[in-house]
Coordinates of C-alpha atoms and ligand atoms in Angstrom, one line a residue:
M25 CA 83.9 79.8 99.6
E26 CA 81.8 77.7 101.6
V27 CA 84.1 75.5 104.9
G28 CA 81.4 72.7 105.9
K29 CA 84.3 70.6 108.6
V30 CA 87.1 71.5 109.9
W31 CA 90.1 69.1 111.4
M32 CA 91.4 71.2 114.5
D33 CA 93.4 68.8 117.7
G34 CA 92.1 66.1 116.6
E35 CA 88.9 67.2 116.2
L36 CA 85.4 67.5 113.0
K37 CA 84.3 70.3 114.5
D38 CA 82.0 73.1 112.3
A39 CA 83.3 76.0 110.2
A40 CA 82.1 78.7 112.4
D41 CA 83.7 76.6 115.7
A42 CA 87.0 75.8 114.3
T43 CA 88.7 79.3 116.7
T44 CA 91.8 80.4 117.6
P45 CA 91.4 83.1 121.0
V46 CA 92.0 86.8 119.2
L47 CA 95.5 86.9 121.3
T48 CA 96.4 83.7 119.2
H49 CA 101.0 84.4 118.5
A50 CA 100.2 83.4 115.1
L51 CA 98.0 86.5 113.8
H52 CA 100.2 89.0 115.2
Y53 CA 102.9 87.7 114.8
G54 CA 102.5 85.7 111.5
S55 CA 104.1 82.2 114.4
G56 CA 102.6 79.7 111.6
A57 CA 103.5 77.6 108.4
F58 CA 100.7 75.5 106.5
E59 CA 100.3 74.4 103.5
G60 CA 98.5 74.5 100.0
I61 CA 96.7 70.8 98.6
R62 CA 94.2 70.0 95.8
S63 CA 92.9 66.6 95.7
Y64 CA 91.6 65.3 92.5
R65 CA 88.3 63.2 90.9
T66 CA 90.1 59.9 89.5
D67 CA 88.6 57.5 87.0
R68 CA 89.2 54.8 91.2
G69 CA 88.2 57.6 92.8
G70 CA 89.3 60.3 94.3
A71 CA 93.4 60.9 95.2
I72 CA 95.4 63.9 96.9
F73 CA 98.1 64.8 94.3
R74 CA 101.8 63.9 97.1
L75 CA 100.8 64.5 99.5
G76 CA 103.2 63.3 101.6
D77 CA 105.6 65.8 99.8
H78 CA 103.4 69.0 101.5
L79 CA 103.5 67.0 104.7
D80 CA 106.8 67.7 104.8
R81 CA 106.5 71.3 103.0
L82 CA 105.0 71.8 106.7
Y83 CA 107.5 70.7 109.5
R84 CA 109.7 72.2 107.3
S85 CA 108.1 75.5 107.3
A86 CA 107.5 75.0 111.2
A87 CA 110.6 73.2 112.0
V88 CA 112.2 77.1 110.8
I89 CA 110.3 79.3 113.1
G90 CA 110.5 76.9 116.3
L91 CA 107.2 74.8 115.2
S92 CA 107.1 71.7 116.7
I93 CA 104.2 69.6 115.9
P94 CA 102.2 68.0 117.9
W95 CA 100.3 65.2 115.3
E96 CA 102.7 62.1 113.4
R97 CA 103.6 62.8 108.9
D98 CA 100.3 59.5 109.0
E99 CA 98.6 60.2 111.4
L100 CA 97.7 64.5 109.2
A101 CA 97.4 62.5 106.4
E102 CA 94.3 60.6 107.6
A103 CA 93.2 63.6 109.1
C104 CA 93.3 65.5 105.7
R105 CA 91.5 62.2 103.9
S106 CA 89.4 61.8 106.6
T107 CA 88.9 65.9 106.0
L108 CA 87.9 65.3 103.2
R109 CA 85.0 62.6 102.9
A110 CA 83.3 64.5 106.4
N111 CA 82.8 67.6 103.8
G112 CA 81.9 64.7 100.8
L113 CA 83.8 66.1 98.5
T114 CA 87.0 64.3 96.3
S115 CA 88.0 67.4 93.7
A116 CA 88.7 70.1 96.4
Y117 CA 91.3 72.4 98.3
L118 CA 92.8 71.6 101.6
R119 CA 94.7 73.9 103.8
P120 CA 96.8 72.4 106.5
I121 CA 97.7 75.7 109.3
A122 CA 99.4 74.6 112.1
F123 CA 100.5 78.1 114.5
Y124 CA 101.8 79.4 117.7
G125 CA 98.3 79.4 119.7
Y126 CA 97.4 81.5 122.6
D127 CA 99.8 82.0 125.2
T128 CA 101.8 85.7 125.4
L129 CA 102.1 88.5 123.4
G130 CA 105.5 88.6 123.6
V131 CA 107.1 87.7 119.9
P132 CA 109.2 84.9 121.7
P133 CA 106.8 82.3 122.0
R134 CA 107.6 80.4 124.5
K135 CA 104.7 77.8 126.1
C136 CA 103.3 79.6 123.2
P137 CA 100.5 75.6 122.7
P138 CA 101.2 74.9 118.5
V139 CA 97.0 74.2 116.6
T140 CA 96.7 72.1 114.3
A141 CA 94.2 72.4 112.3
I142 CA 93.0 71.2 108.1
A143 CA 89.9 73.3 106.4
A144 CA 89.3 72.2 102.4
W145 CA 87.2 73.5 100.2
E146 CA 86.3 73.6 96.3
W147 CA 88.1 75.7 94.8
G148 CA 88.0 76.0 91.7
S149 CA 90.8 78.1 89.2
Y150 CA 92.9 80.3 91.0
V151 CA 93.5 82.4 89.5
A152 CA 91.2 85.0 87.8
A153 CA 91.5 85.0 84.4
A154 CA 92.6 81.9 82.0
S155 CA 95.2 83.8 80.7
P156 CA 96.6 86.2 82.6
R157 CA 98.4 89.2 82.8
I158 CA 100.6 90.3 85.1
K159 CA 102.3 93.8 86.2
T160 CA 106.3 93.6 87.9
S161 CA 106.5 94.9 90.9
R162 CA 108.6 97.8 93.1
F163 CA 107.6 94.8 96.2
V164 CA 110.9 92.8 96.0
R165 CA 110.1 89.5 96.9
F166 CA 112.6 89.2 100.5
H167 CA 115.9 89.0 101.0
P168 CA 116.8 85.6 101.5
G169 CA 118.5 86.8 104.3
S170 CA 115.9 88.0 106.0
L171 CA 113.8 85.3 105.8
V172 CA 113.7 82.4 104.4
P173 CA 111.6 81.6 101.7
E174 CA 112.2 77.5 101.5
A175 CA 109.9 78.2 103.8
K176 CA 105.4 79.1 104.0
I177 CA 105.1 80.4 106.2
C178 CA 102.3 82.2 107.6
G179 CA 103.7 85.5 108.0
H180 CA 105.6 85.9 104.4
Y181 CA 102.9 86.4 103.0
V182 CA 102.9 90.4 104.2
N183 CA 105.5 90.0 100.5
S184 CA 103.1 88.6 98.3
L185 CA 99.7 91.0 99.7
L186 CA 101.4 93.1 99.0
A187 CA 102.5 92.8 95.1
V188 CA 99.2 91.5 94.2
R189 CA 97.1 94.6 95.7
E190 CA 100.0 96.9 93.6
A191 CA 99.0 94.0 90.6
H192 CA 95.1 94.2 90.5
A193 CA 95.9 97.7 92.0
A194 CA 96.6 98.1 88.5
G195 CA 94.8 96.0 86.8
F196 CA 96.5 93.0 86.5
H197 CA 95.7 89.3 87.2
E198 CA 99.1 89.2 89.0
A199 CA 102.1 90.6 90.5
L200 CA 105.9 88.9 89.4
L201 CA 108.0 89.4 92.3
L202 CA 110.8 89.5 91.2
D203 CA 114.2 89.3 94.1
H204 CA 117.4 92.1 95.5
H205 CA 119.3 91.8 91.8
G206 CA 116.4 92.2 89.9
N207 CA 116.0 88.9 88.2
V208 CA 112.5 87.2 88.4
A209 CA 111.9 85.6 91.7
E210 CA 108.5 84.0 91.4
C211 CA 104.8 85.3 91.4
S212 CA 103.2 86.4 95.1
G213 CA 101.2 82.2 94.7
E214 CA 103.5 81.1 91.9
N215 CA 106.5 80.0 90.3
V216 CA 107.6 81.1 86.7
F217 CA 108.9 79.9 83.6
A218 CA 110.5 80.8 80.0
V219 CA 109.9 79.2 77.1
K220 CA 112.0 80.3 73.6
A221 CA 112.6 78.0 71.1
D222 CA 112.0 74.6 73.2
R223 CA 114.3 75.7 76.2
I224 CA 112.1 75.5 78.9
V225 CA 114.2 78.0 82.4
T226 CA 112.9 78.8 85.8
P227 CA 115.4 80.5 88.3
P228 CA 116.6 78.7 90.4
L229 CA 116.2 77.8 94.8
G230 CA 117.5 80.4 97.1
N231 CA 114.9 83.5 96.5
I232 CA 111.8 81.0 95.5
L233 CA 109.5 78.6 97.4
P234 CA 110.3 75.6 96.0
G235 CA 106.8 74.5 94.6
I236 CA 105.7 71.7 94.3
T237 CA 103.9 71.8 91.3
R238 CA 107.1 73.2 89.7
A239 CA 109.2 69.9 91.0
T240 CA 106.4 68.1 89.0
V241 CA 106.8 69.9 86.4
I242 CA 110.5 69.7 85.9
E243 CA 110.0 66.6 86.1
L244 CA 107.4 66.2 83.5
A245 CA 109.0 68.6 80.8
R246 CA 112.1 66.9 80.8
D247 CA 110.5 63.3 80.7
L248 CA 108.8 65.0 77.2
G249 CA 112.3 64.7 76.0
F250 CA 113.0 69.1 76.6
Q251 CA 116.0 70.9 78.1
V252 CA 114.9 72.5 81.4
E253 CA 117.2 74.8 83.3
E254 CA 117.2 76.2 86.7
R255 CA 119.4 79.5 85.7
T256 CA 119.1 82.9 86.8
L257 CA 115.7 84.6 84.6
S258 CA 116.7 88.0 83.5
R259 CA 112.8 90.4 83.4
D260 CA 113.6 91.3 79.6
E261 CA 114.4 87.4 79.3
L262 CA 111.1 87.1 80.8
A263 CA 109.4 89.1 78.5
A264 CA 111.2 88.1 75.1
A265 CA 110.4 84.4 75.8
D266 CA 108.1 82.5 73.4
E267 CA 105.8 81.7 76.0
A268 CA 105.1 81.7 80.0
F269 CA 103.9 80.1 81.9
M270 CA 103.1 79.7 86.2
T271 CA 102.2 76.6 88.3
G272 CA 101.2 76.2 91.7
T273 CA 99.4 73.8 93.5
A274 CA 96.3 76.7 92.9
A275 CA 97.2 77.8 89.7
E276 CA 98.3 74.7 88.8
V277 CA 99.2 75.0 85.1
T278 CA 98.5 78.0 83.5
P279 CA 99.8 80.1 80.9
I280 CA 101.3 83.7 81.2
A281 CA 99.5 86.9 78.4
E282 CA 101.4 89.1 78.8
L283 CA 104.3 90.7 81.2
D284 CA 103.8 94.7 82.7
D285 CA 102.6 96.3 78.3
V286 CA 104.2 92.9 76.3
R287 CA 102.4 90.5 74.6
L288 CA 103.6 87.3 74.9
T289 CA 100.8 84.5 74.3
E290 CA 97.6 84.0 72.9
G291 CA 96.2 81.9 74.8
A292 CA 98.4 78.8 76.1
G293 CA 101.6 77.9 73.9
P294 CA 101.8 74.8 72.6
V295 CA 105.2 74.0 74.7
T296 CA 103.3 74.6 78.2
R297 CA 99.8 73.4 76.1
R298 CA 101.0 70.1 76.1
L299 CA 103.1 70.6 79.7
A300 CA 99.1 71.8 81.3
E301 CA 98.2 68.9 79.7
A302 CA 100.3 66.2 81.0
Y303 CA 100.6 68.0 85.0
R304 CA 96.7 67.3 84.0
G305 CA 96.8 63.9 83.5
V306 CA 99.3 62.7 86.4
V307 CA 96.6 64.5 89.2
R308 CA 94.0 62.8 87.4
G309 CA 95.0 59.2 88.1
E310 CA 95.9 58.8 84.3
D311 CA 99.3 57.9 83.6
P312 CA 100.5 55.4 85.3
R313 CA 104.3 56.3 85.4
Y314 CA 103.2 58.8 88.3
E315 CA 100.4 56.7 90.1
R316 CA 103.2 57.2 93.1
Y317 CA 102.6 60.4 93.7
L318 CA 98.8 60.0 94.7
T319 CA 97.4 59.5 97.7
R320 CA 94.4 57.6 97.1
L321 CA 90.7 58.3 100.1
Ligands
PMP17 N1 105.4 80.7 95.1 C1 104.8 80.9 96.6 C2 105.2 82.7 96.5 C3 103.3 80.2 96.8 O1 102.8 80.9 97.4 C4 103.2 79.0 95.7 C5 101.8 78.2 96.2 N2 102.0 77.1 97.9 C6 104.2 78.8 95.5 C7 105.2 79.2 94.5 C8 103.7 76.6 94.5 O2 104.4 76.0 95.3 P1 103.5 74.7 94.7 O3 103.2 74.3 93.3 O4 103.9 73.8 95.4 O5 101.6 74.9 95.2

């Protein structure tokens, strides 16, 4: 991964100079919040997809750990655009992060100053296969009474890391995490959908990250006339689905080929293909009905 300039607390710096002390609070306790955002090439230049929604989630996630980001939403939006421009990027992945920096190392962050940074780089397809094989993890998605599933907090990702490492070690591409009731929660970095006879089912909010791609795909599917149900989805129901797919900013709409040893689809099924194409059109500015989701560079 090559990164040129990084925006850090108001300045564009060479990536090698965008550093933080080893005693940074967030490094020890996961006390940061971050986002993953994509920009796309459209026929009217570059555009960032749902930038405002991603920044809103960043502020909400930071607030969960009491971290107050000392930049206004408009300033961070402009910083995202200037990071892309400084790196000569149009089609890219953006990673804003805000975290508690260095002061003391007690668990309560007290006077640890907030640090805000934005990096951007070219990132092709995120999942290691066009149609990944996924493994049900022995690691349960963290309990909503222990952490805050709606928030994209750095420390939360140890749960994902354990699950995806386990899946990779067993020869799979991605992990499926169940919730504490044993129902489908989500993958390590994507939300999950099942398709059965033209009905699309996805787990409700509560144990999952409220994915911005998930929300977009639900909206697109309904606009295309599909019935979408946000309800409890068992692993067995997912395994018996006609089609299954995952959604995420990095992964976009990716068909799931296999769940454990059950073959789901050969490539993308018809519903997945339709939604993936619709999503591709929206993010690339080919569908004027969704122009409101694009921030032009
Ligand atoms: N779940 C998890 C755990 C994630 O890390 C992500 C990626 N941000 C998603 C779901 C998908 O969210 P989004 O569509 O907003 O990228």
